[in-house]
Amino acid sequence: TQLLEQSPQFLSIQEGENLTVYCNSSSVFSSLQWYRQEPGEGPVLLVTVVTGGEVKKLKRLTFQFGDARKDSSLHITAAQPGDTGLYLCAATGAGSYQLTFGKGTKLSVIP
Amino acid sequence: GAGVSQTPSNKVTEKGKYVELRCDPISGHTALYWYRQSLGQGPEFLIYFQGTGAADDSGLPNDRFFAVRPEGSVSTLKIQRTERGDSAVYLCASSYLAGEADTQYFGPGTRLTVL
C-alpha cells in the first residue's frame, strides 16, 4: 500500500502570508494530484503533475513534483481567506485508477 | 452541466440497521468510484465500477458492504448490520474513462452516522 504523508496537518496563518505544504512518500508515483475540499463538499481537483521536476502554477498556487516523483509541494503566495480548506494530495501507481490520499492539511487563513 | 450527486446528504441510523447510499454520476461517465472518508483522514478507496461491473472491490472492508450499478449509471452502496465504526462520509466519484490520466469528479458525499 502506497502511503502519502502530508505536513503540516494543521496550518493557521494571517491573510497575506505565504505558506508551503508537503506531500511525501517512499514510493514512486506515475502522477500526483492536489485537491481542495471544503466542509460538506467533495474534493475538487486543483492540478495533476506527472513529470519529475515539473512545476505548475495556478494563479497564487505553485505546485512542484519532486525529481524522483516521490514527493510534491504546494506553495500559496499571499494567502486569502478564500484559500481556507483541506488540501489533499493523492496519487496513482502506474496503470492504476485507485487514488491513494494523504490525510490532508487543514488550512485556515485569518482575515 | 450537472456534477456528481449523492443522496441522502445525511443519514442517521441505529446500530444493526441496513442503509443504502445513492450516487448519480456525471452523464456519460463510464467509471464510478466509491470512497470513504473518516474524520481527520483522507478518502479511502472502496470499489470501482467500469460500466455495470465491479472491476475492483478490494477496498470494501468486509462482506457487510456491497455496491451495485445495474444499468451502468446510478450506483447504490449498501451496508448491512451497520456498526458505529461505519460512521464516515461516503464519497462517490466518476470519470469519463478509467485510468491514471482520467480526472475523477467527486460528489458532495453522504455523511453516515451510526448511533
JSON list of C-alpha atoms in Angstrom, two decimals:
[
{"chain": "A", "resi": 1, "resn": "THR", "atom": "CA", "xyz": [0.00, 0.00, 0.00]},
{"chain": "A", "resi": 2, "resn": "GLN", "atom": "CA", "xyz": [1.34, 3.39, -1.02]},
{"chain": "A", "resi": 3, "resn": "LEU", "atom": "CA", "xyz": [1.47, 5.80, 1.88]},
{"chain": "A", "resi": 4, "resn": "LEU", "atom": "CA", "xyz": [1.30, 9.55, 1.41]},
{"chain": "A", "resi": 5, "resn": "GLU", "atom": "CA", "xyz": [2.36, 11.73, 4.32]},
{"chain": "A", "resi": 6, "resn": "GLN", "atom": "CA", "xyz": [1.28, 15.32, 4.39]},
{"chain": "A", "resi": 7, "resn": "SER", "atom": "CA", "xyz": [2.67, 18.07, 6.56]},
{"chain": "A", "resi": 8, "resn": "PRO", "atom": "CA", "xyz": [1.77, 20.10, 8.39]},
{"chain": "A", "resi": 9, "resn": "GLN", "atom": "CA", "xyz": [-1.53, 18.59, 9.43]},
{"chain": "A", "resi": 10, "resn": "PHE", "atom": "CA", "xyz": [-2.92, 21.97, 10.54]},
{"chain": "A", "resi": 11, "resn": "LEU", "atom": "CA", "xyz": [-1.89, 25.47, 9.49]},
{"chain": "A", "resi": 12, "resn": "SER", "atom": "CA", "xyz": [-3.36, 28.76, 10.66]},
{"chain": "A", "resi": 13, "resn": "ILE", "atom": "CA", "xyz": [-1.97, 31.93, 9.11]},
{"chain": "A", "resi": 14, "resn": "GLN", "atom": "CA", "xyz": [-2.82, 35.56, 8.63]},
{"chain": "A", "resi": 15, "resn": "GLU", "atom": "CA", "xyz": [-4.12, 36.89, 5.35]},
{"chain": "A", "resi": 16, "resn": "GLY", "atom": "CA", "xyz": [-1.26, 37.92, 3.07]},
{"chain": "A", "resi": 17, "resn": "GLU", "atom": "CA", "xyz": [1.27, 35.39, 4.38]},
{"chain": "A", "resi": 18, "resn": "ASN", "atom": "CA", "xyz": [2.91, 32.72, 2.26]},
{"chain": "A", "resi": 19, "resn": "LEU", "atom": "CA", "xyz": [2.80, 29.03, 3.05]},
{"chain": "A", "resi": 20, "resn": "THR", "atom": "CA", "xyz": [4.02, 25.67, 1.80]},
{"chain": "A", "resi": 21, "resn": "VAL", "atom": "CA", "xyz": [2.52, 22.24, 2.41]},
{"chain": "A", "resi": 22, "resn": "TYR", "atom": "CA", "xyz": [4.28, 19.00, 1.66]},
{"chain": "A", "resi": 23, "resn": "CYS", "atom": "CA", "xyz": [3.36, 15.54, 0.44]},
{"chain": "A", "resi": 24, "resn": "ASN", "atom": "CA", "xyz": [5.95, 12.78, 0.78]},
{"chain": "A", "resi": 25, "resn": "SER", "atom": "CA", "xyz": [6.18, 9.08, 0.13]},
{"chain": "A", "resi": 26, "resn": "SER", "atom": "CA", "xyz": [8.74, 6.32, -0.17]},
{"chain": "A", "resi": 27, "resn": "SER", "atom": "CA", "xyz": [7.01, 5.14, -3.35]},
{"chain": "A", "resi": 28, "resn": "VAL", "atom": "CA", "xyz": [7.38, 6.41, -6.90]},
{"chain": "A", "resi": 29, "resn": "PHE", "atom": "CA", "xyz": [4.19, 7.66, -8.49]},
{"chain": "A", "resi": 30, "resn": "SER", "atom": "CA", "xyz": [3.23, 7.98, -12.11]},
{"chain": "A", "resi": 31, "resn": "SER", "atom": "CA", "xyz": [1.17, 11.04, -11.29]},
{"chain": "A", "resi": 32, "resn": "LEU", "atom": "CA", "xyz": [0.24, 13.09, -8.27]},
{"chain": "A", "resi": 33, "resn": "GLN", "atom": "CA", "xyz": [-2.77, 15.28, -7.76]},
{"chain": "A", "resi": 34, "resn": "TRP", "atom": "CA", "xyz": [-3.67, 18.07, -5.38]},
{"chain": "A", "resi": 35, "resn": "TYR", "atom": "CA", "xyz": [-7.27, 18.56, -4.28]},
{"chain": "A", "resi": 36, "resn": "ARG", "atom": "CA", "xyz": [-9.02, 21.16, -2.14]},
{"chain": "A", "resi": 37, "resn": "GLN", "atom": "CA", "xyz": [-12.00, 20.15, -0.06]},
{"chain": "A", "resi": 38, "resn": "GLU", "atom": "CA", "xyz": [-14.40, 22.48, 1.72]},
{"chain": "A", "resi": 39, "resn": "PRO", "atom": "CA", "xyz": [-16.73, 21.39, 4.54]},
{"chain": "A", "resi": 40, "resn": "GLY", "atom": "CA", "xyz": [-19.70, 19.44, 3.23]},
{"chain": "A", "resi": 41, "resn": "GLU", "atom": "CA", "xyz": [-18.22, 19.10, -0.22]},
{"chain": "A", "resi": 42, "resn": "GLY", "atom": "CA", "xyz": [-16.22, 16.53, -2.09]},
{"chain": "A", "resi": 43, "resn": "PRO", "atom": "CA", "xyz": [-12.58, 17.11, -3.09]},
{"chain": "A", "resi": 44, "resn": "VAL", "atom": "CA", "xyz": [-12.07, 19.33, -6.14]},
{"chain": "A", "resi": 45, "resn": "LEU", "atom": "CA", "xyz": [-9.03, 18.75, -8.34]},
{"chain": "A", "resi": 46, "resn": "LEU", "atom": "CA", "xyz": [-6.57, 21.63, -8.45]},
{"chain": "A", "resi": 47, "resn": "VAL", "atom": "CA", "xyz": [-3.74, 20.17, -10.52]},
{"chain": "A", "resi": 48, "resn": "THR", "atom": "CA", "xyz": [-2.15, 16.95, -11.77]},
{"chain": "A", "resi": 49, "resn": "VAL", "atom": "CA", "xyz": [1.64, 16.65, -12.05]},
{"chain": "A", "resi": 50, "resn": "VAL", "atom": "CA", "xyz": [3.19, 13.79, -13.98]},
{"chain": "A", "resi": 51, "resn": "THR", "atom": "CA", "xyz": [6.81, 14.66, -14.82]},
{"chain": "A", "resi": 52, "resn": "GLY", "atom": "CA", "xyz": [9.62, 14.62, -12.27]},
{"chain": "A", "resi": 53, "resn": "GLY", "atom": "CA", "xyz": [10.72, 18.18, -11.54]},
{"chain": "A", "resi": 54, "resn": "GLU", "atom": "CA", "xyz": [7.53, 19.62, -13.01]},
{"chain": "A", "resi": 55, "resn": "VAL", "atom": "CA", "xyz": [6.29, 22.97, -11.73]},
{"chain": "A", "resi": 56, "resn": "LYS", "atom": "CA", "xyz": [2.77, 24.18, -12.37]},
{"chain": "A", "resi": 57, "resn": "LYS", "atom": "CA", "xyz": [1.23, 27.49, -11.41]},
{"chain": "A", "resi": 58, "resn": "LEU", "atom": "CA", "xyz": [-2.41, 28.23, -10.83]},
{"chain": "A", "resi": 59, "resn": "LYS", "atom": "CA", "xyz": [-2.77, 31.92, -10.00]},
{"chain": "A", "resi": 60, "resn": "ARG", "atom": "CA", "xyz": [-1.22, 32.24, -6.49]},
{"chain": "A", "resi": 61, "resn": "LEU", "atom": "CA", "xyz": [-0.69, 28.49, -6.15]},
{"chain": "A", "resi": 62, "resn": "THR", "atom": "CA", "xyz": [2.56, 26.83, -7.24]},
{"chain": "A", "resi": 63, "resn": "PHE", "atom": "CA", "xyz": [2.82, 23.03, -7.38]},
{"chain": "A", "resi": 64, "resn": "GLN", "atom": "CA", "xyz": [6.06, 21.11, -7.68]},
{"chain": "A", "resi": 65, "resn": "PHE", "atom": "CA", "xyz": [6.68, 17.41, -8.30]},
{"chain": "A", "resi": 66, "resn": "GLY", "atom": "CA", "xyz": [9.95, 16.07, -6.99]},
{"chain": "A", "resi": 67, "resn": "ASP", "atom": "CA", "xyz": [12.63, 14.89, -9.42]},
{"chain": "A", "resi": 68, "resn": "ALA", "atom": "CA", "xyz": [12.23, 11.31, -8.22]},
{"chain": "A", "resi": 69, "resn": "ARG", "atom": "CA", "xyz": [8.42, 11.53, -8.36]},
{"chain": "A", "resi": 70, "resn": "LYS", "atom": "CA", "xyz": [8.12, 10.62, -4.69]},
{"chain": "A", "resi": 71, "resn": "ASP", "atom": "CA", "xyz": [7.19, 13.99, -3.24]},
{"chain": "A", "resi": 72, "resn": "SER", "atom": "CA", "xyz": [5.38, 17.19, -4.01]},
{"chain": "A", "resi": 73, "resn": "SER", "atom": "CA", "xyz": [4.78, 20.62, -2.55]},
{"chain": "A", "resi": 74, "resn": "LEU", "atom": "CA", "xyz": [2.09, 23.25, -2.77]},
{"chain": "A", "resi": 75, "resn": "HIS", "atom": "CA", "xyz": [3.07, 26.87, -2.19]},
{"chain": "A", "resi": 76, "resn": "ILE", "atom": "CA", "xyz": [0.47, 29.59, -1.75]},
{"chain": "A", "resi": 77, "resn": "THR", "atom": "CA", "xyz": [1.52, 33.22, -2.11]},
{"chain": "A", "resi": 78, "resn": "ALA", "atom": "CA", "xyz": [-0.34, 35.98, -0.28]},
{"chain": "A", "resi": 79, "resn": "ALA", "atom": "CA", "xyz": [-2.96, 33.68, 1.20]},
{"chain": "A", "resi": 80, "resn": "GLN", "atom": "CA", "xyz": [-6.55, 34.88, 1.28]},
{"chain": "A", "resi": 81, "resn": "PRO", "atom": "CA", "xyz": [-9.47, 33.78, 3.46]},
{"chain": "A", "resi": 82, "resn": "GLY", "atom": "CA", "xyz": [-10.96, 32.08, 0.39]},
{"chain": "A", "resi": 83, "resn": "ASP", "atom": "CA", "xyz": [-7.99, 29.70, 0.41]},
{"chain": "A", "resi": 84, "resn": "THR", "atom": "CA", "xyz": [-9.26, 28.17, 3.66]},
{"chain": "A", "resi": 85, "resn": "GLY", "atom": "CA", "xyz": [-9.95, 24.47, 3.30]},
{"chain": "A", "resi": 86, "resn": "LEU", "atom": "CA", "xyz": [-8.50, 20.97, 3.43]},
{"chain": "A", "resi": 87, "resn": "TYR", "atom": "CA", "xyz": [-5.70, 20.38, 0.93]},
{"chain": "A", "resi": 88, "resn": "LEU", "atom": "CA", "xyz": [-5.25, 16.75, -0.07]},
{"chain": "A", "resi": 89, "resn": "CYS", "atom": "CA", "xyz": [-2.58, 15.14, -2.16]},
{"chain": "A", "resi": 90, "resn": "ALA", "atom": "CA", "xyz": [-3.43, 11.94, -3.96]},
{"chain": "A", "resi": 91, "resn": "ALA", "atom": "CA", "xyz": [-1.52, 9.60, -6.21]},
{"chain": "A", "resi": 92, "resn": "THR", "atom": "CA", "xyz": [-1.95, 6.66, -8.50]},
{"chain": "A", "resi": 93, "resn": "GLY", "atom": "CA", "xyz": [0.55, 3.99, -9.35]},
{"chain": "A", "resi": 94, "resn": "ALA", "atom": "CA", "xyz": [1.42, 3.03, -12.90]},
{"chain": "A", "resi": 95, "resn": "GLY", "atom": "CA", "xyz": [-1.60, 1.71, -14.73]},
{"chain": "A", "resi": 96, "resn": "SER", "atom": "CA", "xyz": [-3.81, 2.24, -11.70]},
{"chain": "A", "resi": 97, "resn": "TYR", "atom": "CA", "xyz": [-7.04, 4.13, -11.28]},
{"chain": "A", "resi": 98, "resn": "GLN", "atom": "CA", "xyz": [-7.22, 3.96, -7.50]},
{"chain": "A", "resi": 99, "resn": "LEU", "atom": "CA", "xyz": [-6.44, 7.23, -5.81]},
{"chain": "A", "resi": 100, "resn": "THR", "atom": "CA", "xyz": [-4.45, 6.97, -2.59]},
{"chain": "A", "resi": 101, "resn": "PHE", "atom": "CA", "xyz": [-4.92, 10.10, -0.50]},
{"chain": "A", "resi": 102, "resn": "GLY", "atom": "CA", "xyz": [-2.87, 11.69, 2.22]},
{"chain": "A", "resi": 103, "resn": "LYS", "atom": "CA", "xyz": [-4.58, 12.79, 5.44]},
{"chain": "A", "resi": 104, "resn": "GLY", "atom": "CA", "xyz": [-4.62, 16.37, 4.29]},
{"chain": "A", "resi": 105, "resn": "THR", "atom": "CA", "xyz": [-3.51, 19.77, 5.53]},
{"chain": "A", "resi": 106, "resn": "LYS", "atom": "CA", "xyz": [-6.26, 21.84, 7.11]},
{"chain": "A", "resi": 107, "resn": "LEU", "atom": "CA", "xyz": [-5.55, 25.48, 6.26]},
{"chain": "A", "resi": 108, "resn": "SER", "atom": "CA", "xyz": [-7.19, 28.44, 7.97]},
{"chain": "A", "resi": 109, "resn": "VAL", "atom": "CA", "xyz": [-6.48, 31.92, 6.66]},
{"chain": "A", "resi": 110, "resn": "ILE", "atom": "CA", "xyz": [-7.49, 34.56, 9.16]},
{"chain": "A", "resi": 111, "resn": "PRO", "atom": "CA", "xyz": [-8.61, 37.94, 7.78]},
{"chain": "B", "resi": 1, "resn": "GLY", "atom": "CA", "xyz": [-23.55, 20.58, -16.68]},
{"chain": "B", "resi": 2, "resn": "ALA", "atom": "CA", "xyz": [-24.66, 18.69, -13.61]},
{"chain": "B", "resi": 3, "resn": "GLY", "atom": "CA", "xyz": [-21.98, 17.23, -11.39]},
{"chain": "B", "resi": 4, "resn": "VAL", "atom": "CA", "xyz": [-21.99, 14.06, -9.35]},
{"chain": "B", "resi": 5, "resn": "SER", "atom": "CA", "xyz": [-24.95, 13.99, -6.99]},
{"chain": "B", "resi": 6, "resn": "GLN", "atom": "CA", "xyz": [-25.37, 11.86, -3.87]},
{"chain": "B", "resi": 7, "resn": "THR", "atom": "CA", "xyz": [-28.41, 11.18, -1.75]},
{"chain": "B", "resi": 8, "resn": "PRO", "atom": "CA", "xyz": [-29.14, 11.47, 1.05]},
{"chain": "B", "resi": 9, "resn": "SER", "atom": "CA", "xyz": [-26.72, 14.17, 2.15]},
{"chain": "B", "resi": 10, "resn": "ASN", "atom": "CA", "xyz": [-27.02, 12.95, 5.73]},
{"chain": "B", "resi": 11, "resn": "LYS", "atom": "CA", "xyz": [-28.14, 9.63, 7.12]},
{"chain": "B", "resi": 12, "resn": "VAL", "atom": "CA", "xyz": [-28.52, 8.78, 10.78]},
{"chain": "B", "resi": 13, "resn": "THR", "atom": "CA", "xyz": [-29.23, 5.18, 11.63]},
{"chain": "B", "resi": 14, "resn": "GLU", "atom": "CA", "xyz": [-29.06, 2.81, 14.56]},
{"chain": "B", "resi": 15, "resn": "LYS", "atom": "CA", "xyz": [-26.51, 0.09, 15.02]},
{"chain": "B", "resi": 16, "resn": "GLY", "atom": "CA", "xyz": [-27.58, -3.07, 13.25]},
{"chain": "B", "resi": 17, "resn": "LYS", "atom": "CA", "xyz": [-29.76, -1.37, 10.63]},
{"chain": "B", "resi": 18, "resn": "TYR", "atom": "CA", "xyz": [-29.42, -1.57, 6.84]},
{"chain": "B", "resi": 19, "resn": "VAL", "atom": "CA", "xyz": [-28.67, 1.55, 4.77]},
{"chain": "B", "resi": 20, "resn": "GLU", "atom": "CA", "xyz": [-28.46, 2.41, 1.10]},
{"chain": "B", "resi": 21, "resn": "LEU", "atom": "CA", "xyz": [-26.49, 5.34, -0.28]},
{"chain": "B", "resi": 22, "resn": "ARG", "atom": "CA", "xyz": [-27.09, 6.53, -3.82]},
{"chain": "B", "resi": 23, "resn": "CYS", "atom": "CA", "xyz": [-24.73, 8.08, -6.37]},
{"chain": "B", "resi": 24, "resn": "ASP", "atom": "CA", "xyz": [-25.73, 9.68, -9.66]},
{"chain": "B", "resi": 25, "resn": "PRO", "atom": "CA", "xyz": [-22.59, 10.19, -11.78]},
{"chain": "B", "resi": 26, "resn": "ILE", "atom": "CA", "xyz": [-21.93, 12.74, -14.47]},
{"chain": "B", "resi": 27, "resn": "SER", "atom": "CA", "xyz": [-23.80, 11.75, -17.62]},
{"chain": "B", "resi": 28, "resn": "GLY", "atom": "CA", "xyz": [-21.61, 9.78, -20.00]},
{"chain": "B", "resi": 29, "resn": "HIS", "atom": "CA", "xyz": [-19.01, 8.80, -17.41]},
{"chain": "B", "resi": 30, "resn": "THR", "atom": "CA", "xyz": [-18.29, 5.10, -17.63]},
{"chain": "B", "resi": 31, "resn": "ALA", "atom": "CA", "xyz": [-16.22, 4.77, -14.47]},
{"chain": "B", "resi": 32, "resn": "LEU", "atom": "CA", "xyz": [-17.63, 5.18, -10.97]},
{"chain": "B", "resi": 33, "resn": "TYR", "atom": "CA", "xyz": [-15.79, 5.01, -7.66]},
{"chain": "B", "resi": 34, "resn": "TRP", "atom": "CA", "xyz": [-16.80, 4.89, -4.02]},
{"chain": "B", "resi": 35, "resn": "TYR", "atom": "CA", "xyz": [-14.51, 6.22, -1.29]},
{"chain": "B", "resi": 36, "resn": "ARG", "atom": "CA", "xyz": [-14.95, 6.54, 2.48]},
{"chain": "B", "resi": 37, "resn": "GLN", "atom": "CA", "xyz": [-13.60, 9.48, 4.45]},
{"chain": "B", "resi": 38, "resn": "SER", "atom": "CA", "xyz": [-13.37, 9.14, 8.20]},
{"chain": "B", "resi": 39, "resn": "LEU", "atom": "CA", "xyz": [-12.94, 12.17, 10.44]},
{"chain": "B", "resi": 40, "resn": "GLY", "atom": "CA", "xyz": [-9.47, 13.65, 10.08]},
{"chain": "B", "resi": 41, "resn": "GLN", "atom": "CA", "xyz": [-8.50, 11.32, 7.27]},
{"chain": "B", "resi": 42, "resn": "GLY", "atom": "CA", "xyz": [-8.25, 11.47, 3.52]},
{"chain": "B", "resi": 43, "resn": "PRO", "atom": "CA", "xyz": [-10.67, 9.46, 1.40]},
{"chain": "B", "resi": 44, "resn": "GLU", "atom": "CA", "xyz": [-10.01, 5.71, 1.16]},
{"chain": "B", "resi": 45, "resn": "PHE", "atom": "CA", "xyz": [-10.89, 3.68, -1.90]},
{"chain": "B", "resi": 46, "resn": "LEU", "atom": "CA", "xyz": [-13.74, 1.18, -1.58]},
{"chain": "B", "resi": 47, "resn": "ILE", "atom": "CA", "xyz": [-14.85, -0.02, -5.00]},
{"chain": "B", "resi": 48, "resn": "TYR", "atom": "CA", "xyz": [-14.63, 0.85, -8.69]},
{"chain": "B", "resi": 49, "resn": "PHE", "atom": "CA", "xyz": [-17.14, 0.14, -11.47]},
{"chain": "B", "resi": 50, "resn": "GLN", "atom": "CA", "xyz": [-16.46, 0.11, -15.17]},
{"chain": "B", "resi": 51, "resn": "GLY", "atom": "CA", "xyz": [-19.89, 0.11, -16.73]},
{"chain": "B", "resi": 52, "resn": "THR", "atom": "CA", "xyz": [-22.15, -2.27, -14.84]},
{"chain": "B", "resi": 53, "resn": "GLY", "atom": "CA", "xyz": [-19.48, -4.50, -13.38]},
{"chain": "B", "resi": 54, "resn": "ALA", "atom": "CA", "xyz": [-17.43, -4.04, -10.24]},
{"chain": "B", "resi": 55, "resn": "ALA", "atom": "CA", "xyz": [-13.92, -4.10, -11.67]},
{"chain": "B", "resi": 56, "resn": "ASP", "atom": "CA", "xyz": [-12.21, -3.79, -8.28]},
{"chain": "B", "resi": 57, "resn": "ASP", "atom": "CA", "xyz": [-13.85, -4.20, -4.88]},
{"chain": "B", "resi": 58, "resn": "SER", "atom": "CA", "xyz": [-10.63, -4.71, -2.96]},
{"chain": "B", "resi": 59, "resn": "GLY", "atom": "CA", "xyz": [-11.29, -1.71, -0.73]},
{"chain": "B", "resi": 60, "resn": "LEU", "atom": "CA", "xyz": [-14.57, -2.94, 0.73]},
{"chain": "B", "resi": 61, "resn": "PRO", "atom": "CA", "xyz": [-13.82, -3.55, 4.43]},
{"chain": "B", "resi": 62, "resn": "ASN", "atom": "CA", "xyz": [-15.93, -6.70, 4.84]},
{"chain": "B", "resi": 63, "resn": "ASP", "atom": "CA", "xyz": [-18.92, -8.55, 3.44]},
{"chain": "B", "resi": 64, "resn": "ARG", "atom": "CA", "xyz": [-21.42, -6.20, 5.09]},
{"chain": "B", "resi": 65, "resn": "PHE", "atom": "CA", "xyz": [-20.59, -3.75, 2.31]},
{"chain": "B", "resi": 66, "resn": "PHE", "atom": "CA", "xyz": [-21.93, -4.24, -1.19]},
{"chain": "B", "resi": 67, "resn": "ALA", "atom": "CA", "xyz": [-22.43, -1.97, -4.18]},
{"chain": "B", "resi": 68, "resn": "VAL", "atom": "CA", "xyz": [-24.31, -2.25, -7.45]},
{"chain": "B", "resi": 69, "resn": "ARG", "atom": "CA", "xyz": [-24.58, -0.33, -10.69]},
{"chain": "B", "resi": 70, "resn": "PRO", "atom": "CA", "xyz": [-27.20, -2.30, -12.63]},
{"chain": "B", "resi": 71, "resn": "GLU", "atom": "CA", "xyz": [-27.59, -0.04, -15.66]},
{"chain": "B", "resi": 72, "resn": "GLY", "atom": "CA", "xyz": [-24.12, 1.45, -15.79]},
{"chain": "B", "resi": 73, "resn": "SER", "atom": "CA", "xyz": [-25.18, 4.81, -14.43]},
{"chain": "B", "resi": 74, "resn": "VAL", "atom": "CA", "xyz": [-26.60, 5.22, -10.91]},
{"chain": "B", "resi": 75, "resn": "SER", "atom": "CA", "xyz": [-24.86, 3.23, -8.20]},
{"chain": "B", "resi": 76, "resn": "THR", "atom": "CA", "xyz": [-26.03, 2.19, -4.75]},
{"chain": "B", "resi": 77, "resn": "LEU", "atom": "CA", "xyz": [-23.72, 1.38, -1.85]},
{"chain": "B", "resi": 78, "resn": "LYS", "atom": "CA", "xyz": [-25.41, -0.97, 0.60]},
{"chain": "B", "resi": 79, "resn": "ILE", "atom": "CA", "xyz": [-24.31, -1.54, 4.16]},
{"chain": "B", "resi": 80, "resn": "GLN", "atom": "CA", "xyz": [-25.85, -4.33, 6.23]},
{"chain": "B", "resi": 81, "resn": "ARG", "atom": "CA", "xyz": [-25.86, -4.60, 10.02]},
{"chain": "B", "resi": 82, "resn": "THR", "atom": "CA", "xyz": [-24.30, -1.18, 10.43]},
{"chain": "B", "resi": 83, "resn": "GLU", "atom": "CA", "xyz": [-21.72, -0.63, 13.16]},
{"chain": "B", "resi": 84, "resn": "ARG", "atom": "CA", "xyz": [-20.62, 2.57, 14.87]},
{"chain": "B", "resi": 85, "resn": "GLY", "atom": "CA", "xyz": [-17.28, 2.28, 13.10]},
{"chain": "B", "resi": 86, "resn": "ASP", "atom": "CA", "xyz": [-19.07, 2.66, 9.76]},
{"chain": "B", "resi": 87, "resn": "SER", "atom": "CA", "xyz": [-19.75, 6.32, 10.59]},
{"chain": "B", "resi": 88, "resn": "ALA", "atom": "CA", "xyz": [-17.99, 8.40, 7.95]},
{"chain": "B", "resi": 89, "resn": "VAL", "atom": "CA", "xyz": [-18.57, 10.47, 4.83]},
{"chain": "B", "resi": 90, "resn": "TYR", "atom": "CA", "xyz": [-19.11, 8.23, 1.81]},
{"chain": "B", "resi": 91, "resn": "LEU", "atom": "CA", "xyz": [-17.90, 9.90, -1.38]},
{"chain": "B", "resi": 92, "resn": "CYS", "atom": "CA", "xyz": [-18.73, 8.92, -4.92]},
{"chain": "B", "resi": 93, "resn": "ALA", "atom": "CA", "xyz": [-16.67, 9.97, -7.92]},
{"chain": "B", "resi": 94, "resn": "SER", "atom": "CA", "xyz": [-16.97, 9.41, -11.65]},
{"chain": "B", "resi": 95, "resn": "SER", "atom": "CA", "xyz": [-14.66, 9.75, -14.61]},
{"chain": "B", "resi": 96, "resn": "TYR", "atom": "CA", "xyz": [-15.14, 9.57, -18.38]},
{"chain": "B", "resi": 97, "resn": "LEU", "atom": "CA", "xyz": [-12.81, 6.60, -18.66]},
{"chain": "B", "resi": 98, "resn": "ALA", "atom": "CA", "xyz": [-10.80, 4.78, -16.04]},
{"chain": "B", "resi": 99, "resn": "GLY", "atom": "CA", "xyz": [-7.12, 5.36, -15.81]},
{"chain": "B", "resi": 100, "resn": "GLU", "atom": "CA", "xyz": [-4.49, 7.38, -14.09]},
{"chain": "B", "resi": 101, "resn": "ALA", "atom": "CA", "xyz": [-4.93, 10.22, -16.58]},
{"chain": "B", "resi": 102, "resn": "ASP", "atom": "CA", "xyz": [-8.68, 10.49, -16.13]},
{"chain": "B", "resi": 103, "resn": "THR", "atom": "CA", "xyz": [-9.89, 13.12, -13.72]},
{"chain": "B", "resi": 104, "resn": "GLN", "atom": "CA", "xyz": [-12.22, 11.83, -11.03]},
{"chain": "B", "resi": 105, "resn": "TYR", "atom": "CA", "xyz": [-15.03, 14.24, -10.18]},
{"chain": "B", "resi": 106, "resn": "PHE", "atom": "CA", "xyz": [-16.37, 13.89, -6.67]},
{"chain": "B", "resi": 107, "resn": "GLY", "atom": "CA", "xyz": [-19.85, 14.34, -5.32]},
{"chain": "B", "resi": 108, "resn": "PRO", "atom": "CA", "xyz": [-20.56, 16.13, -2.03]},
{"chain": "B", "resi": 109, "resn": "GLY", "atom": "CA", "xyz": [-20.77, 12.89, -0.10]},
{"chain": "B", "resi": 110, "resn": "THR", "atom": "CA", "xyz": [-23.25, 11.27, 2.25]},
{"chain": "B", "resi": 111, "resn": "ARG", "atom": "CA", "xyz": [-22.49, 11.70, 5.93]},
{"chain": "B", "resi": 112, "resn": "LEU", "atom": "CA", "xyz": [-23.46, 8.45, 7.67]},
{"chain": "B", "resi": 113, "resn": "THR", "atom": "CA", "xyz": [-23.84, 8.44, 11.43]},
{"chain": "B", "resi": 114, "resn": "VAL", "atom": "CA", "xyz": [-24.45, 5.13, 13.18]},
{"chain": "B", "resi": 115, "resn": "LEU", "atom": "CA", "xyz": [-25.72, 5.56, 16.73]}
]
